Short mmCIF file of C-alpha atoms in Angstrom, two decimals:
data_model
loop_
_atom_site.label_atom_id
_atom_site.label_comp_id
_atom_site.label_asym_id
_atom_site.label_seq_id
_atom_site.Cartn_x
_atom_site.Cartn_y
_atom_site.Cartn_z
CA UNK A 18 51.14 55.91 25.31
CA UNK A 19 48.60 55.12 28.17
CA UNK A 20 46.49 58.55 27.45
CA UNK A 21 46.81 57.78 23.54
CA UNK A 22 45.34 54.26 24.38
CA UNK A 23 42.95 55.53 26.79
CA UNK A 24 41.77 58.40 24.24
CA UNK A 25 41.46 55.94 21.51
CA UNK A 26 39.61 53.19 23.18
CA UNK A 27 37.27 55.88 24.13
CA UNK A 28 34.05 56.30 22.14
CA UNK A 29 31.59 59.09 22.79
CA UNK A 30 28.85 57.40 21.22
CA UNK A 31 28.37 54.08 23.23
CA UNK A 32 27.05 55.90 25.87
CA UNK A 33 27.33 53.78 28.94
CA UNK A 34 26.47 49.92 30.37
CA UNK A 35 26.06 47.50 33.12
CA UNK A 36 29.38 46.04 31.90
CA UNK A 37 31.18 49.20 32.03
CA UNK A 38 29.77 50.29 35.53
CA UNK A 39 30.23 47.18 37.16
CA UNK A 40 33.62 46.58 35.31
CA UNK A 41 34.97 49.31 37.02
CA UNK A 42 33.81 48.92 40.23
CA UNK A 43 35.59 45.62 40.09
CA UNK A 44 38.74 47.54 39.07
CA UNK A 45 38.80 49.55 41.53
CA UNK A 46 38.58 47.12 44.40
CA UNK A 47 40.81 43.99 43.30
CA UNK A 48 43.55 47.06 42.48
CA UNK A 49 42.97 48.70 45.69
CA UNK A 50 41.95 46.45 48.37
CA UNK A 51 43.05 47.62 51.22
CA UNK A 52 42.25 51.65 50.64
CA UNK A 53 38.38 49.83 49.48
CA UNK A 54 37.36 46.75 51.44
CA UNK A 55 39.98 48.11 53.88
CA UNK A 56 38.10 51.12 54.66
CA UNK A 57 34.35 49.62 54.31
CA UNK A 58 35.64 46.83 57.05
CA UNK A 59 37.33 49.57 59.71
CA UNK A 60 34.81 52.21 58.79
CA UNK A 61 31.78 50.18 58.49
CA UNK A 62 31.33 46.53 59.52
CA UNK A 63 33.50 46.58 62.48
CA UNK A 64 31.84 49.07 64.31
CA UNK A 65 28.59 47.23 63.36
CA UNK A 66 29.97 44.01 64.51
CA UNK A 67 30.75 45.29 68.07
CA UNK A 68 27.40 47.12 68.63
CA UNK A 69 25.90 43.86 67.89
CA UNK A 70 28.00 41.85 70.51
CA UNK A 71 27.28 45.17 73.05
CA UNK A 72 23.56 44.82 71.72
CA UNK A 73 23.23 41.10 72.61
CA UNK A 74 24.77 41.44 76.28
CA UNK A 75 23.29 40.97 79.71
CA UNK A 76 22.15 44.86 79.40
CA UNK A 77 19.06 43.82 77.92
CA UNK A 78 18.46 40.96 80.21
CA UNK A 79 17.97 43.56 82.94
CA UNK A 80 16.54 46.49 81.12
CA UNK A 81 15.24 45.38 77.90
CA UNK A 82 13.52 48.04 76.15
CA UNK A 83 15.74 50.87 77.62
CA UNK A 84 18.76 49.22 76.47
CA UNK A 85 17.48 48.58 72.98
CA UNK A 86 16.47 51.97 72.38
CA UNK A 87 19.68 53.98 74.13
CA UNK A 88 21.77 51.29 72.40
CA UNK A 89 20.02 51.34 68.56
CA UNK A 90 19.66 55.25 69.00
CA UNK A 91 23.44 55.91 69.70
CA UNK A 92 24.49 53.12 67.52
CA UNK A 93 22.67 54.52 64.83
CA UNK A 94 24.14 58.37 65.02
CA UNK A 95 27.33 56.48 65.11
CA UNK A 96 26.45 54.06 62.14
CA UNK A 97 25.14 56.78 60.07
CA UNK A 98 28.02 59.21 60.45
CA UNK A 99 30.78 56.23 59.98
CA UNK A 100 29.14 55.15 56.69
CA UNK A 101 29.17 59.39 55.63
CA UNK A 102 32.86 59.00 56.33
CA UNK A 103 33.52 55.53 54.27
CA UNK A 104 30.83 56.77 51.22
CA UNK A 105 33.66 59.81 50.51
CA UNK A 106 36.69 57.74 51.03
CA UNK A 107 35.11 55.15 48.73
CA UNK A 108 34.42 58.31 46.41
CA UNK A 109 37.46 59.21 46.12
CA UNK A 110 39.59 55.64 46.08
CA UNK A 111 37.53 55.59 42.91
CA UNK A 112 38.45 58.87 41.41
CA UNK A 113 41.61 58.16 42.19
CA UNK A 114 41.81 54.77 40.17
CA UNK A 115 40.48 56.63 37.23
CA UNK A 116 44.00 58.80 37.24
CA UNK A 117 45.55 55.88 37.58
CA UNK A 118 47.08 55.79 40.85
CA UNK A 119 46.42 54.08 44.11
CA UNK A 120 45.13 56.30 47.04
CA UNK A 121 45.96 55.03 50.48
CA UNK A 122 44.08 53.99 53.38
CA UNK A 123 45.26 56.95 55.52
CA UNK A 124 44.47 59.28 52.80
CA UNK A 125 41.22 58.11 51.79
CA UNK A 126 39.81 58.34 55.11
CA UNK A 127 41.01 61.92 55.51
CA UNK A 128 39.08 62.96 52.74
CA UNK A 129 36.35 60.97 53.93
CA UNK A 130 36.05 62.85 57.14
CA UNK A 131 36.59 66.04 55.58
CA UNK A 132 33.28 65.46 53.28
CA UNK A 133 31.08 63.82 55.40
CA UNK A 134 29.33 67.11 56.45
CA UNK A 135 28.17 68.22 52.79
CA UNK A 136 27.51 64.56 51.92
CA UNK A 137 25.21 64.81 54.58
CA UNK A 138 23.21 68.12 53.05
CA UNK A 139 23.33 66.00 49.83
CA UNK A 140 21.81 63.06 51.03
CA UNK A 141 19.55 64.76 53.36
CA UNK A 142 18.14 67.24 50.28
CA UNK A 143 18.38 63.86 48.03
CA UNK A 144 15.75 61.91 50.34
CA UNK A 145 13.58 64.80 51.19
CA UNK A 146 13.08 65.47 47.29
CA UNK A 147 12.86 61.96 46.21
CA UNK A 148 10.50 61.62 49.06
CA UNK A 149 8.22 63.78 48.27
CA UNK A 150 8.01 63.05 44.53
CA UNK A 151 7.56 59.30 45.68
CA UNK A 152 4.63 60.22 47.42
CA UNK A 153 3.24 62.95 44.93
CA UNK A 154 2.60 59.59 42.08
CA UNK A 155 6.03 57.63 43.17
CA UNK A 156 7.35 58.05 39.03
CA UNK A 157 8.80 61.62 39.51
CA UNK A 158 10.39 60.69 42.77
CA UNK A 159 12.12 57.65 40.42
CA UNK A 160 13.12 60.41 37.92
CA UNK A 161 14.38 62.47 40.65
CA UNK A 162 16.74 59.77 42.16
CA UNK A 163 17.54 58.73 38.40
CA UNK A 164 18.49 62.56 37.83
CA UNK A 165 20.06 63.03 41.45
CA UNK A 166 21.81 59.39 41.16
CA UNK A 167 25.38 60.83 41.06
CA UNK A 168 24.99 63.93 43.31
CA UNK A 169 26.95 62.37 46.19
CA UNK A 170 30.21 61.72 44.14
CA UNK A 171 29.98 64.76 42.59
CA UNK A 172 30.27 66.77 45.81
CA UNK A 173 33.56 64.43 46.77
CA UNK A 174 34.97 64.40 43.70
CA UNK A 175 34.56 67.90 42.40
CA UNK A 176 33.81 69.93 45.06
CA UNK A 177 30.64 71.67 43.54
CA UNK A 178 29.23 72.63 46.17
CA UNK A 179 25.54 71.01 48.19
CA UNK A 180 23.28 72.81 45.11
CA UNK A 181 26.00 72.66 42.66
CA UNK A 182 26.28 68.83 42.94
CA UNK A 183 22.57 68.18 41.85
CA UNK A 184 23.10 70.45 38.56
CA UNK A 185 25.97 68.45 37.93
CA UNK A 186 24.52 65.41 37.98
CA UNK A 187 21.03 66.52 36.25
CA UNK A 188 23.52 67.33 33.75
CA UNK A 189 25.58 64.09 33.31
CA UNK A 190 22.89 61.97 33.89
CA UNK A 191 20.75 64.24 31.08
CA UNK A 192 20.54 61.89 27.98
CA UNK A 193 21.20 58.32 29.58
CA UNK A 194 18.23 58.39 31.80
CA UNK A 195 16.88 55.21 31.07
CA UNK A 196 20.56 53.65 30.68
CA UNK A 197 21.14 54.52 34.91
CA UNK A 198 17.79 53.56 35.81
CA UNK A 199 18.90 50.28 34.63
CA UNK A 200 22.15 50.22 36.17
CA UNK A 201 20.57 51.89 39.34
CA UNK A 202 17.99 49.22 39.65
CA UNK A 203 19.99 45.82 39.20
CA UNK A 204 22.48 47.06 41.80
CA UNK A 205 19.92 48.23 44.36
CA UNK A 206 18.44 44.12 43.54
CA UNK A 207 21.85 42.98 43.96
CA UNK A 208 22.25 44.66 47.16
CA UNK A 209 19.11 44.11 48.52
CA UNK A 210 19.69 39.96 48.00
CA UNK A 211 23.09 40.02 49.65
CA UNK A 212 21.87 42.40 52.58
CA UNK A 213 18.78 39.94 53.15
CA UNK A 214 21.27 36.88 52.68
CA UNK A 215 23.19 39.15 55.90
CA UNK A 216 20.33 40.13 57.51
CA UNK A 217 18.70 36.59 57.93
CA UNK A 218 21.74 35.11 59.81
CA UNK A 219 21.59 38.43 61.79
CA UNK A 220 18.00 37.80 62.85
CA UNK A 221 18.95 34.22 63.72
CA UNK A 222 21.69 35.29 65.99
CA UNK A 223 19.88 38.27 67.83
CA UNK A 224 16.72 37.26 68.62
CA UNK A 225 13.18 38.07 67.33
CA UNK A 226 11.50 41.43 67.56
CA UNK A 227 8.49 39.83 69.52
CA UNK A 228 10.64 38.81 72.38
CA UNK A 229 12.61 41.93 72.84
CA UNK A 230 9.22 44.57 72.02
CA UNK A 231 7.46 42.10 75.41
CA UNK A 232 10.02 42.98 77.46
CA UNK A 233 11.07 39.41 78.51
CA UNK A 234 14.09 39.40 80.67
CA UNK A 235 16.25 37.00 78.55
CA UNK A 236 19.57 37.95 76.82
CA UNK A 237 19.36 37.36 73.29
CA UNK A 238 21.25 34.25 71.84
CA UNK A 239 23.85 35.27 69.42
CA UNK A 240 25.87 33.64 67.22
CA UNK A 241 29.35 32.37 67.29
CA UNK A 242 32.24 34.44 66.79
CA UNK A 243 33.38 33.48 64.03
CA UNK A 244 30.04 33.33 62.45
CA UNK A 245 29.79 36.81 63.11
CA UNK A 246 33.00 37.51 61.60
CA UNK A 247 31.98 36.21 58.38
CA UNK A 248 28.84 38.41 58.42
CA UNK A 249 30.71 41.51 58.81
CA UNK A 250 33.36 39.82 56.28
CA UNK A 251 30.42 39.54 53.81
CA UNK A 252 28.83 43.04 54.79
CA UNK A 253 32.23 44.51 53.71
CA UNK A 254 32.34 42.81 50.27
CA UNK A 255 28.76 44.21 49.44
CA UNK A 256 29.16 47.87 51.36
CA UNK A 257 32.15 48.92 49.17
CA UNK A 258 30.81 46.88 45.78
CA UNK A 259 27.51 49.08 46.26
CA UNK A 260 29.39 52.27 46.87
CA UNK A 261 32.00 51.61 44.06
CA UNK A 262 29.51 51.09 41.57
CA UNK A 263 27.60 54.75 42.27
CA UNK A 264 30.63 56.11 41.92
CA UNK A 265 32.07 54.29 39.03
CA UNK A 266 28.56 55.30 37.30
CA UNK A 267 29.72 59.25 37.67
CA UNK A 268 32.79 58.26 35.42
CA UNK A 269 31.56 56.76 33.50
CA UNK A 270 29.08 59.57 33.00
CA UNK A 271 31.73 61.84 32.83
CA UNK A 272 33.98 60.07 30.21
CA UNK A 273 30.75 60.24 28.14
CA UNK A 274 29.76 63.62 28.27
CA UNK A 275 33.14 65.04 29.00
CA UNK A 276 35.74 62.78 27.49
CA UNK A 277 38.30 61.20 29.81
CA UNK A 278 40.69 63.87 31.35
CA UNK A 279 42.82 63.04 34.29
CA UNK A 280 44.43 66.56 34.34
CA UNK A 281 40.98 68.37 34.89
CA UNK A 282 41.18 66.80 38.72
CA UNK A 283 44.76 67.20 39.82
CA UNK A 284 43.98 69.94 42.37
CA UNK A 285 41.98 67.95 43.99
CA UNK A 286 45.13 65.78 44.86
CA UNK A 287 47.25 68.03 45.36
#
């Protein structure tokens, strides 16, 4: 009866919408909390949180611009590969709520760490093209991130492959250009607000740039605990909302072109 429902609630034609993107990624985190905000928190904000304690310690009092750039260069290897790891097991949480079954925190960081290599080609190749067309007249390097938006949950979800993954999502995305551009847009705005709203207490807490660049032998002030707490608290929220809506915008791209069709993935879960 749920595949009948699902089937007949389905409509080719309506193409796709904020409300439907969005929807979804809402879905998929108050059904799965732990496996999404869960993962985004361990993954992502903690680690964050305790380079900024080590960050604002007495090692920059004594060696301030040595320790800022040893400490932001490792931090950031480590950053960059940690959110690699939570972008696939966000990926697939959300895949996994479209078959209509919870995936679990141990599992979806498993498959988070086994992606995180080819998500790295993808995103690599994504910012190098979109780059370049951004600089050529900056509207085909828009088209080419409209056109490459759902590359990275492509190559967690369906294992197509580093190339394969931008054909598949030229071809979903062919059709309801405009429609993602829209979607893309308001969510990189939303993001943006809530990662300034972050950012500003984080600048508050840490110190300015001029003081630390002058190589004044002060520690930086930083804020309370608990205050930083509730950043990373809020940093979680927005991480997984941003990642669940990318990929909640490749199903719902798929549904469209594709029809809905829970079987087609099972190997992937199995």
């Amino acid at each position: 009866m749920k595949g009948m429902a699902s089937n007949t609630a389905f409509d080719r034609g309506r193409g796709i919408s904020v409300g439907s993107v969005f929807g979804r990624s809402f879905d998929v985190i108050r059904s799965n909390p732990v496996a999404t905000l869960g993962t985004s928190f361990l993954v992502m904000a903690l680690p964050q949180l305790l380079f900024g304690l080590i960050g604002t310690g007495t090692t920059f009092a004594n060696t301030p611009r040595l320790g800022l750039y040893v400490t932001a260069g490792l931090g950031g290897l480590v950053i960059g590969v940690l959110w690699l790891v939570a972008s696939g097991a966000l990926v697939h949480a959300t895949i996994a709520h479209d078959r209509g079954r919870k995936a679990d925190l141990a599992e979806v960081l498993r498959v988070g760490a086994t992606r995180a290599l080819p998500l790295f080609a993808v995103y690599l190749l994504f910012t190098i093209g979109v780059s370049i067309g951004t600089l050529l007249l900056f509207v085909p390097g828009v088209m080419l991130a409209v056109m490459w938006s759902v590359a990275l949950p492509a190559i967690v979800a369906e294992r197509t492959g580093v190339y394969g993954a931008f054909g598949r999502s030229r071809a979903l995305t062919k059709g309801a250009r405009w429609p993602v551009f829209g979607i893309m847009l308001l969510a990189v705005v939303i993001y943006t607000l809530a990662s300034a709203t972050v950012g500003v207490a984080s600048i508050a807490g840490n110190g300015t740039y001029a003081a630390i660049a002058s190589g004044a032998r002060v520690a930086a002030p930083r804020l309370p605990l608990l205050a930083q707490l509730l950043q990373a608290a809020v940093s979680t929220v927005v991480l997984t909302w941003f990642t669940t809506v990318g990929t909640s915008l490749f199903v719902e791209l798929r549904h469209w072109k594709d029809g809905p069709d829970a079987d087609r993935l099972a190997d992937i879960f199995a």
